[in-house]
GROMACS .gro file of C-alpha atoms in nm:
model
  513
    1MET     CA    1  -1.298   2.254  10.779
    2ASN     CA    2  -1.111   2.032  10.539
    3GLU     CA    3  -0.811   1.816  10.598
    4THR     CA    4  -0.557   2.069  10.473
    5GLU     CA    5  -0.685   2.340  10.696
    6ASN     CA    6  -0.674   2.101  10.993
    7GLN     CA    7  -0.311   2.026  10.919
    8LYS     CA    8  -0.228   2.394  10.907
    9GLU     CA    9  -0.404   2.455  11.237
   10ASN     CA   10  -0.223   2.169  11.406
   11PHE     CA   11   0.110   2.304  11.273
   12ARG     CA   12   0.044   2.650  11.420
   13GLN     CA   13  -0.053   2.507  11.756
   14ARG     CA   14   0.266   2.297  11.773
   15CYS     CA   15   0.474   2.598  11.686
   16ALA     CA   16   0.307   2.798  11.963
   17VAL     CA   17   0.376   2.524  12.224
   18LEU     CA   18   0.741   2.505  12.113
   19GLN     CA   19   0.776   2.878  12.131
   20ASP     CA   20   0.641   2.882  12.486
   21GLU     CA   21   0.880   2.607  12.590
   22ASN     CA   22   1.177   2.779  12.437
   23ALA     CA   23   1.084   3.106  12.593
   24SER     CA   24   1.078   2.949  12.936
   25GLU     CA   25   1.424   2.815  12.867
   26GLY     CA   26   1.555   3.155  12.757
   27PHE     CA   27   1.546   3.144  12.366
   28THR     CA   28   1.289   3.177  12.084
   29VAL     CA   29   1.249   2.993  11.741
   30PRO     CA   30   1.138   3.238  11.471
   31MET     CA   31   0.834   3.102  11.301
   32GLU     CA   32   0.924   3.264  10.966
   33GLU     CA   33   1.267   3.096  10.942
   34THR     CA   34   1.116   2.760  11.002
   35ALA     CA   35   0.868   2.806  10.721
   36THR     CA   36   1.144   2.906  10.477
   37LYS     CA   37   1.342   2.592  10.537
   38LYS     CA   38   1.035   2.386  10.480
   39ARG     CA   39   0.969   2.551  10.148
   40GLY     CA   40   1.328   2.488  10.024
   41ASN     CA   41   1.304   2.121  10.096
   42LYS     CA   42   0.980   2.104   9.904
   43LYS     CA   43   1.131   2.261   9.588
   44THR     CA   44   1.415   2.018   9.592
   45ARG     CA   45   1.179   1.729   9.608
   46ILE     CA   46   0.973   1.872   9.319
   47ALA     CA   47   1.278   1.924   9.097
   48LEU     CA   48   1.388   1.573   9.162
   49VAL     CA   49   1.048   1.441   9.068
   50ILE     CA   50   1.045   1.643   8.746
   51ALA     CA   51   1.391   1.523   8.647
   52LEU     CA   52   1.300   1.165   8.711
   53SER     CA   53   0.981   1.213   8.512
   54LEU     CA   54   1.170   1.357   8.218
   55VAL     CA   55   1.416   1.073   8.218
   56LEU     CA   56   1.130   0.830   8.226
   57LEU     CA   57   0.956   1.008   7.941
   58ALA     CA   58   1.278   1.011   7.736
   59VAL     CA   59   1.325   0.641   7.790
   60ILE     CA   60   0.965   0.581   7.692
   61ALA     CA   61   1.004   0.804   7.383
   62LEU     CA   62   1.326   0.640   7.270
   63GLY     CA   63   1.167   0.307   7.307
   64GLY     CA   64   0.863   0.419   7.114
   65VAL     CA   65   1.070   0.560   6.826
   66SER     CA   66   1.281   0.249   6.816
   67VAL     CA   67   0.969   0.037   6.804
   68TYR     CA   68   0.826   0.262   6.524
   69TYR     CA   69   1.136   0.236   6.305
   70ARG     CA   70   1.136  -0.139   6.338
   71SER     CA   71   0.851  -0.126   6.078
   72ALA     CA   72   0.968   0.173   5.874
   73PHE     CA   73   1.270   0.279   5.672
   74LEU     CA   74   1.530   0.460   5.879
   75PRO     CA   75   1.587   0.836   5.850
   76GLY     CA   76   1.781   0.949   5.544
   77THR     CA   77   1.656   0.661   5.331
   78VAL     CA   78   1.624   0.757   4.960
   79ILE     CA   79   1.484   0.494   4.725
   80ASN     CA   80   1.498   0.553   4.348
   81GLY     CA   81   1.514   0.928   4.399
   82TYR     CA   82   1.238   0.963   4.663
   83ASP     CA   83   1.285   1.021   5.040
   84CYS     CA   84   1.124   0.725   5.211
   85SER     CA   85   1.234   0.803   5.569
   86GLY     CA   86   0.982   0.673   5.820
   87VAL     CA   87   0.771   0.513   5.550
   88SER     CA   88   0.675   0.151   5.588
   89GLU     CA   89   0.798  -0.104   5.342
   90ALA     CA   90   0.446  -0.156   5.206
   91GLY     CA   91   0.380   0.216   5.187
   92ALA     CA   92   0.702   0.282   4.999
   93ALA     CA   93   0.631  -0.001   4.756
   94GLU     CA   94   0.280   0.122   4.691
   95PHE     CA   95   0.392   0.481   4.628
   96LEU     CA   96   0.699   0.403   4.419
   97LEU     CA   97   0.527   0.140   4.204
   98GLY     CA   98   0.231   0.371   4.146
   99THR     CA   99   0.467   0.648   4.045
  100ALA     CA  100   0.655   0.419   3.806
  101LYS     CA  101   0.333   0.305   3.641
  102SER     CA  102   0.220   0.661   3.580
  103HIS     CA  103   0.529   0.756   3.382
  104THR     CA  104   0.560   0.780   3.003
  105ALA     CA  105   0.886   0.732   2.813
  106GLN     CA  106   0.971   0.956   2.520
  107LEU     CA  107   1.101   0.737   2.240
  108ARG     CA  108   1.328   0.936   2.007
  109ASP     CA  109   1.539   0.871   1.702
  110ALA     CA  110   1.914   0.913   1.735
  111GLN     CA  111   1.880   1.231   1.531
  112GLY     CA  112   1.645   1.379   1.788
  113ASP     CA  113   1.315   1.322   1.610
  114ALA     CA  114   1.029   1.227   1.842
  115VAL     CA  115   0.882   0.887   1.763
  116VAL     CA  116   0.611   0.825   2.022
  117ALA     CA  117   0.521   0.865   2.390
  118LEU     CA  118   0.519   0.515   2.539
  119PRO     CA  119   0.324   0.442   2.864
  120LEU     CA  120   0.548   0.245   3.102
  121GLU     CA  121   0.285   0.072   3.315
  122SER     CA  122   0.325  -0.256   3.128
  123PHE     CA  123   0.699  -0.260   3.190
  124VAL     CA  124   0.694  -0.217   3.571
  125ASP     CA  125   0.855  -0.517   3.744
  126THR     CA  126   0.629  -0.527   4.050
  127ASP     CA  127   0.759  -0.856   4.191
  128GLY     CA  128   1.123  -0.777   4.137
  129PHE     CA  129   1.095  -0.425   4.279
  130THR     CA  130   0.897  -0.542   4.583
  131ALA     CA  131   1.154  -0.814   4.653
  132ALA     CA  132   1.438  -0.560   4.628
  133LEU     CA  133   1.262  -0.331   4.877
  134GLU     CA  134   1.205  -0.617   5.121
  135GLU     CA  135   1.566  -0.726   5.100
  136TYR     CA  136   1.691  -0.372   5.152
  137PHE     CA  137   1.453  -0.315   5.444
  138ASP     CA  138   1.569  -0.629   5.622
  139ALA     CA  139   1.935  -0.554   5.559
  140GLN     CA  140   1.894  -0.197   5.682
  141HIS     CA  141   1.748  -0.299   6.017
  142ALA     CA  142   1.973  -0.596   6.070
  143GLU     CA  143   2.275  -0.371   6.035
  144ALA     CA  144   2.144  -0.073   6.233
  145GLY     CA  145   2.002  -0.250   6.540
  146LEU     CA  146   1.739  -0.114   6.782
  147PHE     CA  147   1.871   0.240   6.793
  148GLY     CA  148   2.005   0.254   6.440
  149TRP     CA  149   1.762   0.534   6.360
  150MET     CA  150   1.977   0.759   6.580
  151THR     CA  151   2.277   0.712   6.351
  152LYS     CA  152   2.311   0.990   6.096
  153GLY     CA  153   2.410   0.922   5.735
  154GLU     CA  154   2.275   0.870   5.386
  155ARG     CA  155   2.091   0.551   5.314
  156SER     CA  156   2.000   0.502   4.947
  157LEU     CA  157   1.877   0.232   4.715
  158GLU     CA  158   1.856   0.244   4.336
  159THR     CA  159   1.708  -0.072   4.199
  160ASP     CA  160   1.551  -0.175   3.871
  161VAL     CA  161   1.189  -0.072   3.832
  162TYR     CA  162   1.128  -0.155   3.467
  163THR     CA  163   1.202  -0.467   3.270
  164VAL     CA  164   1.138  -0.594   2.919
  165SER     CA  165   1.103  -0.965   2.970
  166ASP     CA  166   0.896  -1.028   2.656
  167THR     CA  167   1.021  -0.838   2.350
  168ALA     CA  168   0.738  -0.971   2.136
  169ALA     CA  169   0.482  -0.828   2.376
  170ALA     CA  170   0.678  -0.504   2.388
  171GLY     CA  171   0.667  -0.487   2.010
  172GLU     CA  172   0.292  -0.543   2.008
  173LEU     CA  173   0.242  -0.269   2.266
  174LEU     CA  174   0.462  -0.028   2.075
  175SER     CA  175   0.281  -0.111   1.752
  176ARG     CA  176  -0.057  -0.043   1.911
  177VAL     CA  177   0.060   0.289   2.051
  178LEU     CA  178   0.215   0.393   1.721
  179TYR     CA  179  -0.076   0.310   1.500
  180ASP     CA  180  -0.344   0.426   1.740
  181GLU     CA  181  -0.175   0.762   1.771
  182THR     CA  182  -0.148   0.864   1.407
  183PRO     CA  183  -0.164   0.715   1.056
  184ARG     CA  184   0.174   0.596   0.937
  185GLN     CA  185   0.311   0.674   0.591
  186ALA     CA  186   0.618   0.543   0.415
  187PRO     CA  187   0.887   0.796   0.318
  188VAL     CA  188   0.903   0.911  -0.044
  189ASP     CA  189   1.246   0.978  -0.193
  190ALA     CA  190   1.332   1.316  -0.334
  191ARG     CA  191   1.369   1.322  -0.712
  192ILE     CA  192   1.424   1.544  -1.011
  193VAL     CA  193   1.111   1.602  -1.218
  194LEU     CA  194   1.169   1.673  -1.586
  195GLY     CA  195   0.920   1.917  -1.738
  196GLU     CA  196   0.867   2.091  -2.069
  197ASP     CA  197   1.059   2.403  -1.973
  198GLY     CA  198   1.311   2.265  -1.724
  199TYR     CA  199   1.339   2.055  -1.415
  200THR     CA  200   1.222   2.088  -1.059
  201VAL     CA  201   1.325   1.909  -0.740
  202ASP     CA  202   1.047   1.720  -0.567
  203PRO     CA  203   1.167   1.690  -0.205
  204GLY     CA  204   0.945   1.388  -0.146
  205SER     CA  205   0.827   1.331   0.211
  206LYS     CA  206   0.985   1.201   0.528
  207GLY     CA  207   0.692   0.982   0.622
  208ASN     CA  208   0.660   0.850   0.976
  209LEU     CA  209   0.714   0.476   0.957
  210VAL     CA  210   0.903   0.327   1.252
  211ASN     CA  211   1.150   0.041   1.266
  212LEU     CA  212   0.983  -0.163   1.540
  213ALA     CA  213   1.275  -0.400   1.585
  214ASN     CA  214   1.524  -0.121   1.648
  215CYS     CA  215   1.285   0.054   1.885
  216VAL     CA  216   1.212  -0.258   2.089
  217SER     CA  217   1.583  -0.334   2.111
  218ALA     CA  218   1.651   0.016   2.243
  219ILE     CA  219   1.366  -0.011   2.496
  220ALA     CA  220   1.489  -0.348   2.621
  221GLU     CA  221   1.842  -0.214   2.658
  222GLN     CA  222   1.778   0.130   2.807
  223LEU     CA  223   1.455   0.106   3.005
  224PRO     CA  224   1.596  -0.105   3.293
  225ALA     CA  225   1.852   0.169   3.352
  226VAL     CA  226   1.575   0.420   3.423
  227ARG     CA  227   1.573   0.420   3.806
  228ASP     CA  228   1.514   0.781   3.912
  229LEU     CA  229   1.138   0.788   3.950
  230ARG     CA  230   1.137   1.166   3.982
  231GLU     CA  231   1.187   1.176   3.605
  232GLU     CA  232   0.835   1.152   3.470
  233SER     CA  233   0.929   1.133   3.100
  234PRO     CA  234   1.258   0.947   3.057
  235VAL     CA  235   1.405   0.957   2.707
  236ILE     CA  236   1.489   0.639   2.519
  237GLU     CA  237   1.702   0.693   2.212
  238ALA     CA  238   1.694   0.437   1.934
  239LYS     CA  239   1.929   0.431   1.638
  240ASN     CA  240   1.750   0.424   1.304
  241ALA     CA  241   1.416   0.429   1.481
  242VAL     CA  242   1.257   0.612   1.191
  243ILE     CA  243   1.256   0.468   0.841
  244ARG     CA  244   1.400   0.758   0.644
  245GLN     CA  245   1.421   0.861   0.279
  246ASN     CA  246   1.698   0.694   0.086
  247VAL     CA  247   1.735   1.010  -0.121
  248THR     CA  248   1.678   1.363   0.005
  249ALA     CA  249   1.707   1.696  -0.175
  250GLU     CA  250   2.058   1.721  -0.032
  251SER     CA  251   2.172   1.367  -0.114
  252PRO     CA  252   2.498   1.354  -0.310
  253GLU     CA  253   2.348   1.158  -0.599
  254LEU     CA  254   2.066   1.407  -0.649
  255LEU     CA  255   2.301   1.704  -0.617
  256ALA     CA  256   2.527   1.541  -0.878
  257GLN     CA  257   2.233   1.506  -1.116
  258ARG     CA  258   2.142   1.869  -1.069
  259ALA     CA  259   2.501   1.979  -1.122
  260ALA     CA  260   2.525   1.782  -1.447
  261ILE     CA  261   2.202   1.933  -1.581
  262ASP     CA  262   2.292   2.285  -1.471
  263ALA     CA  263   2.634   2.264  -1.635
  264TYR     CA  264   2.476   2.148  -1.959
  265LEU     CA  265   2.214   2.422  -1.957
  266ALA     CA  266   2.483   2.680  -1.883
  267THR     CA  267   2.653   2.614  -2.216
  268GLU     CA  268   2.667   2.952  -2.389
  269VAL     CA  269   2.596   2.925  -2.760
  270THR     CA  270   2.562   3.251  -2.952
  271LEU     CA  271   2.441   3.259  -3.312
  272ASP     CA  272   2.589   3.541  -3.522
  273PHE     CA  273   2.381   3.595  -3.836
  274GLN     CA  274   2.642   3.840  -3.978
  275ASP     CA  275   2.387   4.111  -4.041
  276GLY     CA  276   2.394   4.275  -3.701
  277ASN     CA  277   2.163   4.016  -3.549
  278THR     CA  278   2.285   3.778  -3.280
  279TYR     CA  279   2.101   3.539  -3.058
  280THR     CA  280   2.224   3.353  -2.750
  281LEU     CA  281   2.049   3.029  -2.666
  282THR     CA  282   1.869   3.045  -2.335
  283PRO     CA  283   1.869   2.755  -2.087
  284GLN     CA  284   1.505   2.706  -2.186
  285ASP     CA  285   1.604   2.682  -2.554
  286ILE     CA  286   1.867   2.423  -2.470
  287TRP     CA  287   1.627   2.227  -2.250
  288ARG     CA  288   1.354   2.212  -2.513
  289MET     CA  289   1.582   2.064  -2.777
  290SER     CA  290   1.758   1.816  -2.549
  291ASP     CA  291   1.697   1.485  -2.385
  292VAL     CA  292   1.802   1.418  -2.024
  293THR     CA  293   1.871   1.074  -1.879
  294LEU     CA  294   1.906   1.108  -1.503
  295SER     CA  295   2.087   0.778  -1.462
  296ASP     CA  296   2.219   0.570  -1.748
  297ALA     CA  297   2.352   0.216  -1.730
  298GLU     CA  298   2.663   0.346  -1.556
  299GLY     CA  299   2.468   0.565  -1.317
  300GLN     CA  300   2.567   0.885  -1.493
  301THR     CA  301   2.340   1.179  -1.579
  302VAL     CA  302   2.347   1.234  -1.954
  303CYS     CA  303   2.222   1.544  -2.137
  304ALA     CA  304   2.225   1.544  -2.514
  305PRO     CA  305   2.069   1.739  -2.800
  306VAL     CA  306   1.798   1.566  -3.002
  307PRO     CA  307   1.862   1.624  -3.376
  308GLU     CA  308   1.496   1.673  -3.468
  309LYS     CA  309   1.445   1.922  -3.188
  310VAL     CA  310   1.765   2.110  -3.270
  311LYS     CA  311   1.659   2.135  -3.635
  312ALA     CA  312   1.317   2.270  -3.533
  313LEU     CA  313   1.482   2.539  -3.321
  314SER     CA  314   1.732   2.632  -3.589
  315ASP     CA  315   1.448   2.665  -3.840
  316ALA     CA  316   1.257   2.890  -3.601
  317LEU     CA  317   1.563   3.107  -3.543
  318ALA     CA  318   1.626   3.124  -3.918
  319ASP     CA  319   1.267   3.233  -3.974
  320GLU     CA  320   1.305   3.507  -3.717
  321TYR     CA  321   1.659   3.629  -3.770
  322ALA     CA  322   1.766   3.528  -4.121
  323LEU     CA  323   1.470   3.681  -4.305
  324ASP     CA  324   1.602   4.033  -4.264
  325GLY     CA  325   1.891   3.965  -4.496
  326VAL     CA  326   2.069   4.233  -4.694
  327TYR     CA  327   1.890   4.414  -4.971
  328ALA     CA  328   2.012   4.286  -5.305
  329LYS     CA  329   2.021   4.428  -5.654
  330PHE     CA  330   1.837   4.189  -5.885
  331HIS     CA  331   2.026   4.165  -6.215
  332ASN     CA  332   1.795   3.985  -6.454
  333ALA     CA  333   1.904   3.827  -6.777
  334GLU     CA  334   1.736   4.083  -6.997
  335LYS     CA  335   1.973   4.379  -6.987
  336THR     CA  336   1.715   4.623  -7.113
  337ARG     CA  337   1.535   4.635  -6.775
  338PRO     CA  338   1.686   4.826  -6.485
  339TYR     CA  339   1.818   4.661  -6.169
  340ILE     CA  340   1.555   4.584  -5.904
  341TYR     CA  341   1.651   4.627  -5.538
  342TYR     CA  342   1.500   4.346  -5.342
  343ARG     CA  343   1.540   4.175  -5.007
  344VAL     CA  344   1.695   3.830  -5.034
  345GLY     CA  345   1.603   3.529  -4.824
  346ASP     CA  346   1.243   3.589  -4.727
  347THR     CA  347   1.196   3.216  -4.676
  348GLY     CA  348   1.540   3.148  -4.530
  349TRP     CA  349   1.660   2.971  -4.841
  350ILE     CA  350   1.996   3.142  -4.824
  351LEU     CA  351   2.072   3.013  -4.473
  352ASP     CA  352   2.195   2.656  -4.444
  353ARG     CA  353   1.964   2.537  -4.172
  354ASP     CA  354   2.101   2.185  -4.155
  355ALA     CA  355   2.450   2.316  -4.099
  356LEU     CA  356   2.324   2.555  -3.833
  357ALA     CA  357   2.151   2.270  -3.649
  358SER     CA  358   2.465   2.057  -3.671
  359ASP     CA  359   2.685   2.335  -3.530
  360ILE     CA  360   2.445   2.396  -3.238
  361ALA     CA  361   2.433   2.024  -3.156
  362ALA     CA  362   2.812   1.996  -3.166
  363ALA     CA  363   2.854   2.279  -2.916
  364LEU     CA  364   2.599   2.126  -2.677
  365GLU     CA  365   2.738   1.774  -2.701
  366THR     CA  366   3.077   1.894  -2.581
  367GLU     CA  367   2.927   2.156  -2.346
  368THR     CA  368   3.160   2.409  -2.504
  369ASP     CA  369   3.078   2.778  -2.510
  370ALA     CA  370   3.081   2.882  -2.873
  371THR     CA  371   2.978   3.144  -3.123
  372VAL     CA  372   2.813   2.974  -3.418
  373THR     CA  373   2.818   3.158  -3.749
  374PRO     CA  374   2.541   3.025  -3.974
  375SER     CA  375   2.664   2.932  -4.318
  376TYR     CA  376   2.490   3.062  -4.628
  377ASP     CA  377   2.454   2.909  -4.973
  378THR     CA  378   2.601   3.196  -5.178
  379SER     CA  379   2.692   3.007  -5.491
  380TRP     CA  380   2.364   3.083  -5.669
  381TYR     CA  381   2.324   3.451  -5.605
  382TRP     CA  382   2.649   3.625  -5.522
  383LYS     CA  383   2.915   3.749  -5.761
  384GLN     CA  384   3.177   3.921  -5.555
  385GLU     CA  385   3.341   4.101  -5.848
  386TYR     CA  386   3.027   4.307  -5.901
  387TRP     CA  387   2.916   4.318  -5.534
  388PHE     CA  388   2.556   4.255  -5.613
  389TYR     CA  389   2.332   3.954  -5.619
  390ASN     CA  390   2.321   3.764  -5.946
  391PHE     CA  391   2.073   3.483  -5.976
  392THR     CA  392   2.275   3.283  -6.231
  393ASP     CA  393   2.139   3.239  -6.579
  394THR     CA  394   1.849   2.996  -6.509
  395PHE     CA  395   1.554   3.129  -6.311
  396VAL     CA  396   1.183   3.212  -6.315
  397GLU     CA  397   1.100   3.581  -6.290
  398ILE     CA  398   0.749   3.697  -6.197
  399SER     CA  399   0.639   4.062  -6.193
  400LEU     CA  400   0.325   4.108  -5.983
  401ASP     CA  401   0.269   4.461  -6.101
  402ASN     CA  402   0.293   4.357  -6.466
  403GLN     CA  403   0.125   4.018  -6.413
  404TYR     CA  404   0.392   3.867  -6.633
  405MET     CA  405   0.634   3.571  -6.602
  406TRP     CA  406   0.965   3.492  -6.774
  407TYR     CA  407   1.167   3.174  -6.761
  408TYR     CA  408   1.536   3.196  -6.854
  409VAL     CA  409   1.753   2.893  -6.916
  410ASP     CA  410   2.127   2.945  -6.938
  411GLY     CA  411   2.071   3.314  -6.993
  412LYS     CA  412   1.826   3.267  -7.278
  413LEU     CA  413   1.456   3.347  -7.257
  414LEU     CA  414   1.263   3.020  -7.301
  415VAL     CA  415   0.911   3.120  -7.193
  416GLU     CA  416   0.732   3.447  -7.132
  417THR     CA  417   0.364   3.466  -7.057
  418PRO     CA  418   0.098   3.673  -6.885
  419VAL     CA  419  -0.024   3.520  -6.560
  420VAL     CA  420  -0.284   3.574  -6.288
  421THR     CA  421  -0.153   3.587  -5.929
  422GLY     CA  422  -0.326   3.612  -5.590
  423ASN     CA  423  -0.655   3.796  -5.547
  424ILE     CA  424  -0.577   4.132  -5.386
  425ALA     CA  425  -0.940   4.206  -5.294
  426ALA     CA  426  -0.969   3.875  -5.107
  427GLY     CA  427  -0.638   3.921  -4.926
  428ASP     CA  428  -0.474   3.632  -5.110
  429ASP     CA  429  -0.175   3.829  -5.239
  430THR     CA  430   0.112   3.628  -5.381
  431ARG     CA  431   0.412   3.678  -5.154
  432ARG     CA  432   0.717   3.858  -5.287
  433GLY     CA  433   1.059   3.703  -5.238
  434CYS     CA  434   1.322   3.464  -5.362
  435PHE     CA  435   1.223   3.099  -5.364
  436ARG     CA  436   1.308   2.764  -5.521
  437ILE     CA  437   1.100   2.502  -5.693
  438ALA     CA  438   1.025   2.255  -5.412
  439SER     CA  439   0.870   1.966  -5.608
  440MET     CA  440   0.711   1.876  -5.943
  441THR     CA  441   0.386   1.681  -6.000
  442THR     CA  442   0.158   1.611  -6.293
  443ASP     CA  443  -0.209   1.518  -6.323
  444THR     CA  444  -0.310   1.607  -5.970
  445TYR     CA  445  -0.576   1.790  -5.770
  446LEU     CA  446  -0.531   2.108  -5.571
  447VAL     CA  447  -0.763   2.088  -5.273
  448GLY     CA  448  -0.858   2.370  -5.039
  449PRO     CA  449  -1.142   2.479  -4.811
  450THR     CA  450  -1.365   2.573  -5.104
  451TRP     CA  451  -1.197   2.424  -5.408
  452ASN     CA  452  -1.087   2.095  -5.558
  453ASP     CA  453  -0.927   2.169  -5.895
  454HIS     CA  454  -0.755   1.936  -6.138
  455VAL     CA  455  -0.427   2.057  -6.291
  456GLU     CA  456  -0.187   1.901  -6.536
  457TYR     CA  457   0.127   2.055  -6.390
  458TRP     CA  458   0.202   2.157  -6.033
  459MET     CA  459   0.529   2.314  -5.913
  460PRO     CA  460   0.508   2.460  -5.556
  461PHE     CA  461   0.780   2.707  -5.454
  462ASP     CA  462   0.646   2.880  -5.138
  463ASP     CA  463   0.483   2.614  -4.919
  464GLN     CA  464   0.143   2.557  -5.093
  465ILE     CA  465   0.190   2.843  -5.338
  466GLY     CA  466   0.325   2.748  -5.678
  467LEU     CA  467   0.303   2.747  -6.058
  468HIS     CA  468   0.020   2.554  -6.230
  469ASP     CA  469  -0.213   2.558  -6.525
  470SER     CA  470  -0.571   2.680  -6.484
  471SER     CA  471  -0.819   2.534  -6.731
  472TRP     CA  472  -1.097   2.747  -6.585
  473ARG     CA  473  -0.936   3.066  -6.713
  474THR     CA  474  -0.940   3.199  -7.067
  475GLU     CA  475  -0.769   3.531  -7.002
  476TYR     CA  476  -0.446   3.623  -6.823
  477GLY     CA  477  -0.258   3.939  -6.728
  478GLY     CA  478  -0.394   4.287  -6.683
  479ASP     CA  479  -0.593   4.373  -6.371
  480ILE     CA  480  -0.767   4.038  -6.327
  481TYR     CA  481  -0.569   3.964  -6.011
  482LEU     CA  482  -0.710   4.272  -5.834
  483THR     CA  483  -1.057   4.121  -5.789
  484ASP     CA  484  -1.058   3.778  -5.954
  485GLY     CA  485  -0.713   3.649  -5.881
  486SER     CA  486  -0.607   3.311  -5.751
  487HIS     CA  487  -0.578   3.192  -5.393
  488GLY     CA  488  -0.210   3.289  -5.413
  489CYS     CA  489  -0.074   3.060  -5.683
  490VAL     CA  490   0.052   3.176  -6.023
  491ASN     CA  491  -0.213   3.070  -6.277
  492THR     CA  492  -0.042   3.004  -6.608
  493PRO     CA  493  -0.166   2.914  -6.958
  494LEU     CA  494  -0.138   2.540  -7.028
  495ASP     CA  495   0.112   2.560  -7.316
  496ALA     CA  496   0.346   2.790  -7.123
  497ILE     CA  497   0.338   2.586  -6.801
  498ALA     CA  498   0.398   2.266  -7.004
  499THR     CA  499   0.714   2.410  -7.157
  500ILE     CA  500   0.841   2.532  -6.822
  501TYR     CA  501   0.765   2.196  -6.655
  502ASN     CA  502   0.955   2.006  -6.921
  503ASN     CA  503   1.263   2.230  -6.895
  504ILE     CA  504   1.295   2.301  -6.522
  505THR     CA  505   1.430   2.111  -6.221
  506VAL     CA  506   1.362   2.110  -5.848
  507GLY     CA  507   1.568   2.381  -5.683
  508THR     CA  508   1.544   2.631  -5.970
  509LEU     CA  509   1.521   2.988  -5.845
  510VAL     CA  510   1.186   3.169  -5.854
  511VAL     CA  511   1.197   3.548  -5.807
  512VAL     CA  512   0.869   3.721  -5.728
  513TYR     CA  513   0.871   4.100  -5.708
   0.00000   0.00000   0.00000
């Protein structure tokens, strides 16, 4: 039997003795009531013990927490954006400095263009930040006391994390990052490119060169203000960080140049050839016969016609549009032959090309829309009272069908002679039309692909086609020209060509029909 059971047995025996004594004295003590009272006293004692234990535990806990927070930041402490409650000074420093070193700043131009991503590890002020944490930690606990952790409220610290103490070193770092990241190219200005048929706008290129000085200045000024370490990629904005084009496609000076050229090319010049044909110069026509100076001594864009180019264009237009002149009635000096209807101006002789070129140039120089009416030299072929073409009284007349030539001076027949014209079989036909003697030469050689012939007299009237003697021939006229004609010239007996040469002048009319 153990001790507890012995105690219970002794208690029952005592109760039995007491009950016997009380019974002999006339009353009885209920055993059950006595046990109940005992149990109530026991519960009270237990409750008291528990309460005292809880109080003791609370005191121990409060003391433990107070001791813990003596080496940690108090609740509600936020440092540079991060909750550091309950974190030791060393732990907070290690975490916050590590976070700061892992960040990368986005360097941008003031216009929003990205420049480079710059690692910030080299800019972390470890000593300064650690000192600021230590100072704040000490101040926090000195003010709060032992149980300051029980006081509610916000406790925050925002202190500098980054610094740029050495701008030269910062520039070297930025340079390394820039040039290691991508090749750098200087910007190329936009410009107007003048071509054969017009102009184009070369937009150039933006390039990606960076103004290191401006960037370093912006970093030194703005980086220390970056304190919220939750921001992993803070933006630093630098004015004129990127070296930009001086001239873009939208720059006023380039737009002014374009406007000046466009206005010049828009000049509307219409040529009215008075025979139902008109032609309006295209911008391409105007461009090809003009010269453009984008910026003269005064910085102005100058467009101007070039005389030689204008003349070339007017000649081309005359060749195309003035050759279809009116059909004329040829009234020769010998009244016995009937009138011959013939087209005038096959070589453009009747159109004054120099005057046409001058009129075109004048319109372009003033940029004035105009209708230019080509002038015609009518003095030598037009007699208005008869309303037909009259070739004056001095001219050379050549009939291809008759292989015959006449030369009239002042209305009188001076020379008539059979001739040999271009070889029909060889395709060297002499061209029909109205021409003028272009030049006069004696004792010369006519040279071609397969010939080199000496002549005494040479008078071209249609480019390299002209009148000349032909010592190699003994017969003229008839059908010789059909198979044994010339290369296009009018072969003439020596005595006849000598008389004509000695009595004719440059500019005399030659009619071939």
